[in-house]
Amino acid sequence: MRDDEGMEREREDRIDALIGVALRSYAEPDEMPEQRVAVARVMDRVREADVLRHRLWIGGWAATACFAVAVVGVMWTMRSPRTPEIAWTPNAPGVVSHSSSVSGAKAHDRSSRDSARLKSCPDTKACTDKSRVQGALVARTKEPEKLPKLEVFPTPRPLSVEEQALVGFVRHGPPAVQRAVFEDQQHWDDPIIVAGLRDQPLQTGSQKNQ
Amino acid sequence: MRPEDEAEFAGLVERQWRFAYCVAWAVLRNAADAEDAAQETFLKIWRARAWRGLRDEKAFVARASWRAAVDRLREDSPSRRTRLHGQVDAAEKSGDGLLVDDMADARPGPEERVAAGDWEAAVHRLIDSLPEELRQPLALSVEMNSREIAAAMGIAEGTVRTRLMRARQMLREKMAAMEVRRYARR
């Protein structure tokens, strides 16, 4: 009995010893790179990773800067005014739109709706001229082609035949006429009042005889 | 990279390279994979700038190396994992726990090794057939104690001891059974 137990224990010890020896050889790598070479490889990879990291860092900042510039550009573009401007032009009859995409009437409506800015007329005399300023609104937008810059504004033009006749009449007429015309010039935008007409009723034949 | 940093880090790599490689080898059992895992370990340590003022340098490297090796094992080709798990399944299915169905591996099985008198190689094959949760602590136990293994694998020290005991017990049983068969054949 004791011999059996002893043999069993001896067998277990032998197996444990085998396991121990085999385990040590199991954990020992078959082949292992030389330490100096391995360390050099690791340091090379570390340097490469460092360079790559540096490049990524710079690239990231560059991309961020580009994105910021693009955002600022978009915001600036969206904030710039696009409403048409309306200016007094003494020699343009009616409303003229230079926009290629919008018709003149639409542009005028839009300009009035959007409460566009009105530019003051630089020439007071021209502005007061009834014949030249009638309905001289021009809706202009930013986009259309540039018009040639004029040296004299507003553009001078010769008087019409009617205007010349009026000037001659006033110049050679009596002072009362000159005064009347002058006052009329002062109130050129007043409504024209036509005196009421008085007409006698028609008379029948018997009434005529009486 | 500053020269003093590089020199300091190179010192750490020189001190711990062999240990990191052995830890990775215990998990991966392949020289090329183990070297890659060891390099990855030191790269991670460098990137994390965690290599200065370490309290327990060895434990830190062990943890990082084991992590890198396990990650590589997961990325490894499915065939290797299938073979490993297939061996384990076959060992568990056979009545006496022996590796009977070992068709996927062309190497001689443990019984052939024993018959040829190559006990060491037979034990290696038996260790390979253990489940990973038992095999890894057993392989690491040559380089580290239970506390260090527990820190590296992120489990309790008691769990490590239990697994080591179970692994050894399984090996003993399998070897005893092989020995009995060997004598029975005579």
CSV table of C-alpha atoms in Angstrom, one decimal:
chain,number,residue,atom,x,y,z
A,1,MET,CA,0.0,0.0,0.0
A,2,ARG,CA,2.7,2.4,1.0
A,3,ASP,CA,4.7,1.3,-2.0
A,4,ASP,CA,1.8,2.2,-4.3
A,5,GLU,CA,1.4,5.6,-2.7
A,6,GLY,CA,5.1,6.2,-2.9
A,7,MET,CA,5.2,5.1,-6.6
A,8,GLU,CA,2.2,7.4,-7.3
A,9,ARG,CA,3.9,10.3,-5.6
A,10,GLU,CA,7.1,9.6,-7.4
A,11,ARG,CA,5.2,9.5,-10.7
A,12,GLU,CA,3.5,12.8,-10.0
A,13,ASP,CA,6.8,14.4,-9.1
A,14,ARG,CA,8.3,13.2,-12.3
A,15,ILE,CA,5.4,14.6,-14.3
A,16,ASP,CA,5.7,17.9,-12.5
A,17,ALA,CA,9.4,18.1,-13.2
A,18,LEU,CA,8.7,17.3,-16.9
A,19,ILE,CA,6.0,20.0,-17.0
A,20,GLY,CA,8.4,22.5,-15.3
A,21,VAL,CA,11.2,21.8,-17.8
A,22,ALA,CA,8.9,21.8,-20.8
A,23,LEU,CA,7.3,25.0,-19.6
A,24,ARG,CA,10.6,26.8,-19.4
A,25,SER,CA,11.5,25.8,-22.9
A,26,TYR,CA,8.0,26.6,-24.0
A,27,ALA,CA,8.3,30.2,-22.7
A,28,GLU,CA,11.8,30.7,-24.2
A,29,PRO,CA,11.5,32.1,-27.7
A,30,ASP,CA,12.9,29.9,-30.5
A,31,GLU,CA,14.6,32.8,-32.2
A,32,MET,CA,15.0,36.3,-30.9
A,33,PRO,CA,16.4,39.3,-32.7
A,34,GLU,CA,19.7,40.7,-31.4
A,35,GLN,CA,18.9,43.3,-28.8
A,36,ARG,CA,21.1,46.0,-30.4
A,37,VAL,CA,19.3,45.5,-33.8
A,38,ALA,CA,15.9,45.3,-32.1
A,39,VAL,CA,16.5,48.6,-30.2
A,40,ALA,CA,17.6,50.3,-33.4
A,41,ARG,CA,14.5,49.2,-35.2
A,42,VAL,CA,12.3,50.5,-32.4
A,43,MET,CA,14.0,53.8,-32.3
A,44,ASP,CA,13.7,54.1,-36.1
A,45,ARG,CA,10.0,53.5,-35.9
A,46,VAL,CA,9.7,56.0,-33.1
A,47,ARG,CA,11.5,58.6,-35.2
A,48,GLU,CA,9.3,57.9,-38.2
A,49,ALA,CA,6.2,58.1,-36.0
A,50,ASP,CA,7.4,61.5,-34.7
A,51,VAL,CA,7.9,62.9,-38.2
A,52,LEU,CA,4.5,61.7,-39.2
A,53,ARG,CA,3.0,63.1,-36.2
A,54,HIS,CA,4.6,66.5,-36.8
A,55,ARG,CA,3.4,66.5,-40.4
A,56,LEU,CA,-0.1,65.6,-39.3
A,57,TRP,CA,0.0,68.4,-36.8
A,58,ILE,CA,1.0,70.9,-39.4
A,59,GLY,CA,-1.5,69.6,-41.9
A,60,GLY,CA,-4.3,69.8,-39.3
A,61,TRP,CA,-3.5,73.4,-38.5
A,62,ALA,CA,-3.4,74.3,-42.2
A,63,ALA,CA,-6.7,72.6,-42.9
A,64,THR,CA,-8.2,74.4,-39.9
A,65,ALA,CA,-6.9,77.7,-41.2
A,66,CYS,CA,-8.3,77.1,-44.7
A,67,PHE,CA,-11.6,76.2,-43.2
A,68,ALA,CA,-11.7,79.3,-41.1
A,69,VAL,CA,-10.9,81.5,-44.1
A,70,ALA,CA,-13.6,79.8,-46.1
A,71,VAL,CA,-16.2,80.3,-43.4
A,72,VAL,CA,-15.2,84.0,-43.0
A,73,GLY,CA,-15.5,84.4,-46.8
A,74,VAL,CA,-18.9,82.9,-46.9
A,75,MET,CA,-20.1,85.0,-44.1
A,76,TRP,CA,-18.8,88.1,-45.7
A,77,THR,CA,-20.4,87.3,-48.9
A,78,MET,CA,-23.8,86.6,-47.3
A,79,ARG,CA,-23.6,89.9,-45.3
A,80,SER,CA,-22.9,92.2,-48.3
A,81,PRO,CA,-26.0,94.1,-49.5
A,82,ARG,CA,-27.7,92.9,-52.7
A,83,THR,CA,-30.7,95.2,-52.8
A,84,PRO,CA,-30.8,97.5,-55.8
A,85,GLU,CA,-30.0,101.1,-55.5
A,86,ILE,CA,-32.3,103.8,-56.9
A,87,ALA,CA,-30.8,107.1,-58.1
A,88,TRP,CA,-32.1,110.2,-59.6
A,89,THR,CA,-31.0,110.6,-63.2
A,90,PRO,CA,-32.4,113.6,-64.9
A,91,ASN,CA,-32.1,112.4,-68.5
A,92,ALA,CA,-33.7,109.0,-68.2
A,93,PRO,CA,-37.4,108.9,-68.7
A,94,GLY,CA,-39.2,106.3,-66.6
A,95,VAL,CA,-37.8,103.4,-64.7
A,96,VAL,CA,-35.0,101.5,-66.3
A,97,SER,CA,-33.5,98.4,-64.9
A,98,HIS,CA,-30.1,97.2,-65.8
A,99,SER,CA,-30.6,93.8,-64.3
A,100,SER,CA,-30.5,91.1,-67.0
A,101,SER,CA,-32.6,88.7,-65.1
A,102,VAL,CA,-35.4,91.0,-63.8
A,103,SER,CA,-37.6,93.1,-65.9
A,104,GLY,CA,-37.7,96.9,-65.4
A,105,ALA,CA,-41.1,96.9,-63.8
A,106,LYS,CA,-40.3,94.1,-61.5
A,107,ALA,CA,-37.1,95.7,-60.5
A,108,HIS,CA,-38.9,98.9,-59.8
A,109,ASP,CA,-41.4,97.1,-57.6
A,110,ARG,CA,-38.7,95.2,-55.8
A,111,SER,CA,-36.7,98.4,-55.3
A,112,SER,CA,-39.7,100.2,-53.7
A,113,ARG,CA,-40.6,97.2,-51.6
A,114,ASP,CA,-37.1,96.8,-50.2
A,115,SER,CA,-37.0,100.5,-49.3
A,116,ALA,CA,-33.9,101.0,-51.3
A,117,ARG,CA,-31.7,103.9,-50.8
A,118,LEU,CA,-32.4,107.1,-52.6
A,119,LYS,CA,-29.4,109.1,-53.7
A,120,SER,CA,-29.8,112.8,-53.6
A,121,CYS,CA,-29.6,114.6,-56.9
A,122,PRO,CA,-26.3,116.3,-57.3
A,123,ASP,CA,-27.6,119.0,-59.6
A,124,THR,CA,-30.3,121.1,-57.9
A,125,LYS,CA,-31.2,123.0,-61.0
A,126,ALA,CA,-31.7,119.9,-63.0
A,127,CYS,CA,-33.8,118.4,-60.3
A,128,THR,CA,-36.1,121.3,-60.3
A,129,ASP,CA,-36.5,121.3,-64.0
A,130,LYS,CA,-40.0,119.9,-64.5
A,131,SER,CA,-39.4,118.6,-68.0
A,132,ARG,CA,-36.2,116.8,-67.1
A,133,VAL,CA,-37.0,115.1,-63.8
A,134,GLN,CA,-40.3,113.6,-64.5
A,135,GLY,CA,-40.2,110.0,-63.4
A,136,ALA,CA,-36.5,109.7,-63.5
A,137,LEU,CA,-36.1,106.7,-61.3
A,138,VAL,CA,-33.6,104.2,-62.2
A,139,ALA,CA,-33.3,100.9,-60.4
A,140,ARG,CA,-29.7,99.7,-60.5
A,141,THR,CA,-28.3,96.5,-59.2
A,142,LYS,CA,-24.8,95.7,-58.4
A,143,GLU,CA,-24.3,92.9,-60.8
A,144,PRO,CA,-24.8,94.5,-64.3
A,145,GLU,CA,-22.2,95.8,-66.7
A,146,LYS,CA,-20.4,99.0,-65.7
A,147,LEU,CA,-21.6,102.1,-67.5
A,148,PRO,CA,-19.1,104.6,-68.8
A,149,LYS,CA,-18.3,107.4,-66.3
A,150,LEU,CA,-19.6,110.8,-67.4
A,151,GLU,CA,-17.5,113.9,-67.0
A,152,VAL,CA,-20.6,116.2,-66.5
A,153,PHE,CA,-23.5,115.0,-64.5
A,154,PRO,CA,-26.3,115.2,-65.5
A,155,THR,CA,-25.6,115.0,-69.2
A,156,PRO,CA,-26.3,118.3,-70.9
A,157,ARG,CA,-28.6,118.3,-73.8
A,158,PRO,CA,-30.1,121.1,-76.0
A,159,LEU,CA,-33.5,122.6,-75.2
A,160,SER,CA,-36.4,121.3,-77.1
A,161,VAL,CA,-38.4,123.6,-79.5
A,162,GLU,CA,-41.1,124.1,-76.9
A,163,GLU,CA,-38.6,124.9,-74.3
A,164,GLN,CA,-36.9,127.4,-76.6
A,165,ALA,CA,-40.2,129.0,-77.4
A,166,LEU,CA,-41.1,129.3,-73.7
A,167,VAL,CA,-37.7,130.9,-72.9
A,168,GLY,CA,-38.0,133.4,-75.8
A,169,PHE,CA,-41.5,134.3,-74.7
A,170,VAL,CA,-40.5,134.9,-71.1
A,171,ARG,CA,-37.4,136.8,-72.0
A,172,HIS,CA,-39.2,139.2,-74.3
A,173,GLY,CA,-42.5,139.3,-72.5
A,174,PRO,CA,-43.8,141.8,-70.0
A,175,PRO,CA,-42.6,141.5,-66.3
A,176,ALA,CA,-46.0,140.2,-65.3
A,177,VAL,CA,-45.5,137.2,-67.6
A,178,GLN,CA,-41.9,136.7,-66.3
A,179,ARG,CA,-43.1,136.7,-62.7
A,180,ALA,CA,-45.9,134.3,-63.5
A,181,VAL,CA,-43.5,131.9,-65.2
A,182,PHE,CA,-41.0,132.2,-62.4
A,183,GLU,CA,-43.7,131.4,-59.8
A,184,ASP,CA,-44.8,128.6,-61.9
A,185,GLN,CA,-41.3,127.2,-61.9
A,186,GLN,CA,-41.2,127.4,-58.1
A,187,HIS,CA,-44.4,125.3,-57.9
A,188,TRP,CA,-43.7,122.9,-60.7
A,189,ASP,CA,-44.8,119.9,-58.7
A,190,ASP,CA,-48.1,121.4,-57.5
A,191,PRO,CA,-51.2,119.8,-58.9
A,192,ILE,CA,-52.7,121.5,-61.9
A,193,ILE,CA,-56.0,123.0,-61.2
A,194,VAL,CA,-58.4,123.6,-64.0
A,195,ALA,CA,-61.1,126.1,-63.3
A,196,GLY,CA,-64.6,124.7,-63.4
A,197,LEU,CA,-66.5,125.2,-66.6
A,198,ARG,CA,-69.7,127.1,-66.6
A,199,ASP,CA,-72.1,126.3,-69.4
A,200,GLN,CA,-75.5,127.8,-70.0
A,201,PRO,CA,-78.4,125.4,-70.4
A,202,LEU,CA,-79.7,125.0,-74.0
A,203,GLN,CA,-82.6,127.3,-74.9
A,204,THR,CA,-85.6,126.0,-76.7
A,205,GLY,CA,-87.2,127.8,-79.8
A,206,SER,CA,-90.0,129.5,-77.7
A,207,GLN,CA,-87.4,130.8,-75.2
A,208,LYS,CA,-85.4,132.2,-78.0
A,209,ASN,CA,-88.4,134.1,-79.4
A,210,GLN,CA,-89.2,135.6,-76.1
B,1,MET,CA,12.5,64.7,-30.6
B,2,ARG,CA,15.0,66.1,-28.1
B,3,PRO,CA,18.3,64.2,-27.8
B,4,GLU,CA,18.0,63.7,-24.1
B,5,ASP,CA,14.5,62.3,-24.5
B,6,GLU,CA,15.7,59.9,-27.2
B,7,ALA,CA,18.6,58.7,-25.0
B,8,GLU,CA,16.3,58.2,-22.1
B,9,PHE,CA,13.8,56.3,-24.1
B,10,ALA,CA,16.4,54.2,-25.8
B,11,GLY,CA,17.6,53.2,-22.3
B,12,LEU,CA,14.1,52.0,-21.4
B,13,VAL,CA,13.9,50.0,-24.7
B,14,GLU,CA,17.3,48.4,-24.0
B,15,ARG,CA,16.3,47.5,-20.4
B,16,GLN,CA,12.9,46.1,-21.3
B,17,TRP,CA,13.1,44.8,-24.9
B,18,ARG,CA,13.7,41.2,-24.0
B,19,PHE,CA,11.0,41.1,-21.4
B,20,ALA,CA,8.4,42.7,-23.8
B,21,TYR,CA,9.4,40.3,-26.5
B,22,CYS,CA,9.0,37.3,-24.2
B,23,VAL,CA,5.5,38.4,-23.0
B,24,ALA,CA,4.4,38.9,-26.6
B,25,TRP,CA,6.0,35.5,-27.5
B,26,ALA,CA,4.1,33.8,-24.7
B,27,VAL,CA,0.8,35.0,-26.2
B,28,LEU,CA,1.5,34.8,-30.0
B,29,ARG,CA,4.1,31.9,-30.3
B,30,ASN,CA,5.4,33.4,-33.5
B,31,ALA,CA,8.8,35.3,-33.8
B,32,ALA,CA,7.7,37.9,-36.4
B,33,ASP,CA,4.4,38.6,-34.6
B,34,ALA,CA,6.1,38.9,-31.3
B,35,GLU,CA,8.7,41.3,-32.6
B,36,ASP,CA,6.0,43.4,-34.2
B,37,ALA,CA,4.0,43.4,-30.9
B,38,ALA,CA,7.1,44.4,-28.9
B,39,GLN,CA,7.8,47.3,-31.3
B,40,GLU,CA,4.2,48.4,-31.1
B,41,THR,CA,4.4,48.3,-27.3
B,42,PHE,CA,7.3,50.7,-27.2
B,43,LEU,CA,5.7,52.9,-29.9
B,44,LYS,CA,2.5,53.2,-27.8
B,45,ILE,CA,4.6,54.0,-24.7
B,46,TRP,CA,6.4,56.7,-26.7
B,47,ARG,CA,3.2,58.2,-28.1
B,48,ALA,CA,1.6,58.3,-24.7
B,49,ARG,CA,4.6,60.1,-23.2
B,50,ALA,CA,4.1,57.7,-20.3
B,51,TRP,CA,7.6,56.4,-20.0
B,52,ARG,CA,8.9,59.1,-17.6
B,53,GLY,CA,8.7,58.6,-13.8
B,54,LEU,CA,7.3,55.1,-14.0
B,55,ARG,CA,6.9,53.5,-10.6
B,56,ASP,CA,7.0,49.9,-11.8
B,57,GLU,CA,8.6,49.9,-15.2
B,58,LYS,CA,8.4,46.2,-15.7
B,59,ALA,CA,4.8,45.9,-14.8
B,60,PHE,CA,4.0,48.8,-17.1
B,61,VAL,CA,5.8,47.2,-20.0
B,62,ALA,CA,4.2,43.8,-19.3
B,63,ARG,CA,0.8,45.3,-19.4
B,64,ALA,CA,1.4,47.2,-22.6
B,65,SER,CA,3.1,44.3,-24.3
B,66,TRP,CA,0.4,41.8,-23.3
B,67,ARG,CA,-2.2,44.3,-24.6
B,68,ALA,CA,-0.4,44.7,-27.9
B,69,ALA,CA,0.0,40.9,-28.3
B,70,VAL,CA,-3.7,40.2,-27.6
B,71,ASP,CA,-4.7,42.9,-30.1
B,72,ARG,CA,-2.5,41.3,-32.7
B,73,LEU,CA,-3.9,37.9,-31.8
B,74,ARG,CA,-7.4,39.2,-32.5
B,75,GLU,CA,-6.3,40.7,-35.8
B,76,ASP,CA,-4.6,37.4,-36.7
B,77,SER,CA,-5.8,35.2,-39.4
B,78,PRO,CA,-8.9,33.2,-38.5
B,79,SER,CA,-7.2,30.0,-39.5
B,80,ARG,CA,-4.8,30.2,-36.5
B,81,ARG,CA,-7.6,30.9,-34.1
B,82,THR,CA,-9.7,28.2,-35.6
B,83,ARG,CA,-6.9,25.7,-35.2
B,84,LEU,CA,-6.3,26.7,-31.6
B,85,HIS,CA,-9.9,26.5,-30.7
B,86,GLY,CA,-10.4,23.4,-32.7
B,87,GLN,CA,-7.7,21.7,-30.8
B,88,VAL,CA,-9.3,22.8,-27.5
B,89,ASP,CA,-12.7,21.6,-28.6
B,90,ALA,CA,-11.3,18.2,-29.7
B,91,ALA,CA,-9.4,17.8,-26.5
B,92,GLU,CA,-12.5,18.5,-24.5
B,93,LYS,CA,-14.7,16.2,-26.6
B,94,SER,CA,-12.3,13.2,-26.3
B,95,GLY,CA,-13.1,11.2,-23.2
B,96,ASP,CA,-9.7,11.2,-21.7
B,97,GLY,CA,-8.8,14.8,-22.7
B,98,LEU,CA,-6.3,13.7,-25.3
B,99,LEU,CA,-5.9,15.4,-28.7
B,100,VAL,CA,-7.4,12.8,-30.9
B,101,ASP,CA,-8.6,15.0,-33.8
B,102,ASP,CA,-5.7,17.0,-34.9
B,103,MET,CA,-6.3,17.0,-38.6
B,104,ALA,CA,-5.7,20.7,-39.1
B,105,ASP,CA,-2.1,20.5,-37.9
B,106,ALA,CA,0.5,18.5,-39.8
B,107,ARG,CA,2.8,18.3,-36.8
B,108,PRO,CA,3.0,15.0,-34.8
B,109,GLY,CA,0.6,14.9,-31.9
B,110,PRO,CA,1.6,14.6,-28.3
B,111,GLU,CA,1.1,10.8,-28.3
B,112,GLU,CA,3.4,10.4,-31.2
B,113,ARG,CA,5.9,12.6,-29.4
B,114,VAL,CA,5.7,10.5,-26.3
B,115,ALA,CA,6.1,7.4,-28.3
B,116,ALA,CA,9.2,8.8,-29.8
B,117,GLY,CA,10.4,9.7,-26.3
B,118,ASP,CA,10.1,13.4,-26.9
B,119,TRP,CA,8.3,14.4,-23.8
B,120,GLU,CA,9.2,18.0,-24.0
B,121,ALA,CA,7.6,18.5,-27.4
B,122,ALA,CA,4.6,16.5,-26.2
B,123,VAL,CA,4.1,18.9,-23.3
B,124,HIS,CA,4.5,21.8,-25.6
B,125,ARG,CA,1.6,20.5,-27.7
B,126,LEU,CA,-0.5,19.9,-24.7
B,127,ILE,CA,0.1,23.5,-23.5
B,128,ASP,CA,-0.9,24.7,-26.9
B,129,SER,CA,-4.1,22.8,-26.6
B,130,LEU,CA,-5.1,24.5,-23.4
B,131,PRO,CA,-7.8,27.2,-23.5
B,132,GLU,CA,-6.2,30.7,-23.9
B,133,GLU,CA,-7.4,31.8,-20.5
B,134,LEU,CA,-5.3,29.0,-19.0
B,135,ARG,CA,-2.4,28.9,-21.5
B,136,GLN,CA,-1.5,32.6,-21.3
B,137,PRO,CA,-1.0,32.8,-17.5
B,138,LEU,CA,0.9,29.5,-17.6
B,139,ALA,CA,3.2,30.7,-20.3
B,140,LEU,CA,3.7,34.0,-18.5
B,141,SER,CA,4.4,32.3,-15.2
B,142,VAL,CA,8.0,31.6,-16.3
B,143,GLU,CA,8.8,35.3,-16.6
B,144,MET,CA,6.5,36.8,-14.0
B,145,ASN,CA,4.9,36.0,-10.6
B,146,SER,CA,1.1,35.8,-10.0
B,147,ARG,CA,0.9,39.5,-9.0
B,148,GLU,CA,2.6,40.7,-12.1
B,149,ILE,CA,0.6,38.4,-14.3
B,150,ALA,CA,-2.6,39.7,-12.7
B,151,ALA,CA,-1.5,43.3,-13.3
B,152,ALA,CA,-0.6,42.6,-16.9
B,153,MET,CA,-3.8,40.8,-17.7
B,154,GLY,CA,-6.0,43.0,-15.7
B,155,ILE,CA,-7.5,40.3,-13.5
B,156,ALA,CA,-7.4,39.4,-9.8
B,157,GLU,CA,-4.3,37.7,-8.4
B,158,GLY,CA,-6.5,34.9,-7.0
B,159,THR,CA,-7.9,34.3,-10.5
B,160,VAL,CA,-4.4,33.9,-11.8
B,161,ARG,CA,-3.5,31.4,-9.2
B,162,THR,CA,-6.7,29.4,-9.8
B,163,ARG,CA,-6.0,29.4,-13.6
B,164,LEU,CA,-2.4,28.3,-13.1
B,165,MET,CA,-3.5,25.5,-10.8
B,166,ARG,CA,-6.2,24.3,-13.3
B,167,ALA,CA,-3.7,24.5,-16.2
B,168,ARG,CA,-1.2,22.4,-14.3
B,169,GLN,CA,-3.8,19.9,-13.2
B,170,MET,CA,-5.1,19.5,-16.8
B,171,LEU,CA,-1.5,18.9,-18.0
B,172,ARG,CA,-0.9,16.3,-15.3
B,173,GLU,CA,-4.0,14.4,-16.1
B,174,LYS,CA,-3.2,14.4,-19.8
B,175,MET,CA,0.3,13.3,-19.3
B,176,ALA,CA,-0.7,10.6,-16.9
B,177,ALA,CA,-3.2,9.3,-19.4
B,178,MET,CA,-0.6,9.3,-22.2
B,179,GLU,CA,1.9,7.5,-20.0
B,180,VAL,CA,-0.7,4.8,-19.2
B,181,ARG,CA,-1.4,4.3,-22.9
B,182,ARG,CA,2.2,4.2,-23.7
B,183,TYR,CA,2.8,1.3,-21.2
B,184,ALA,CA,-0.4,-0.4,-22.3
B,185,ARG,CA,0.9,-0.5,-25.9
B,186,ARG,CA,4.1,-2.3,-24.7
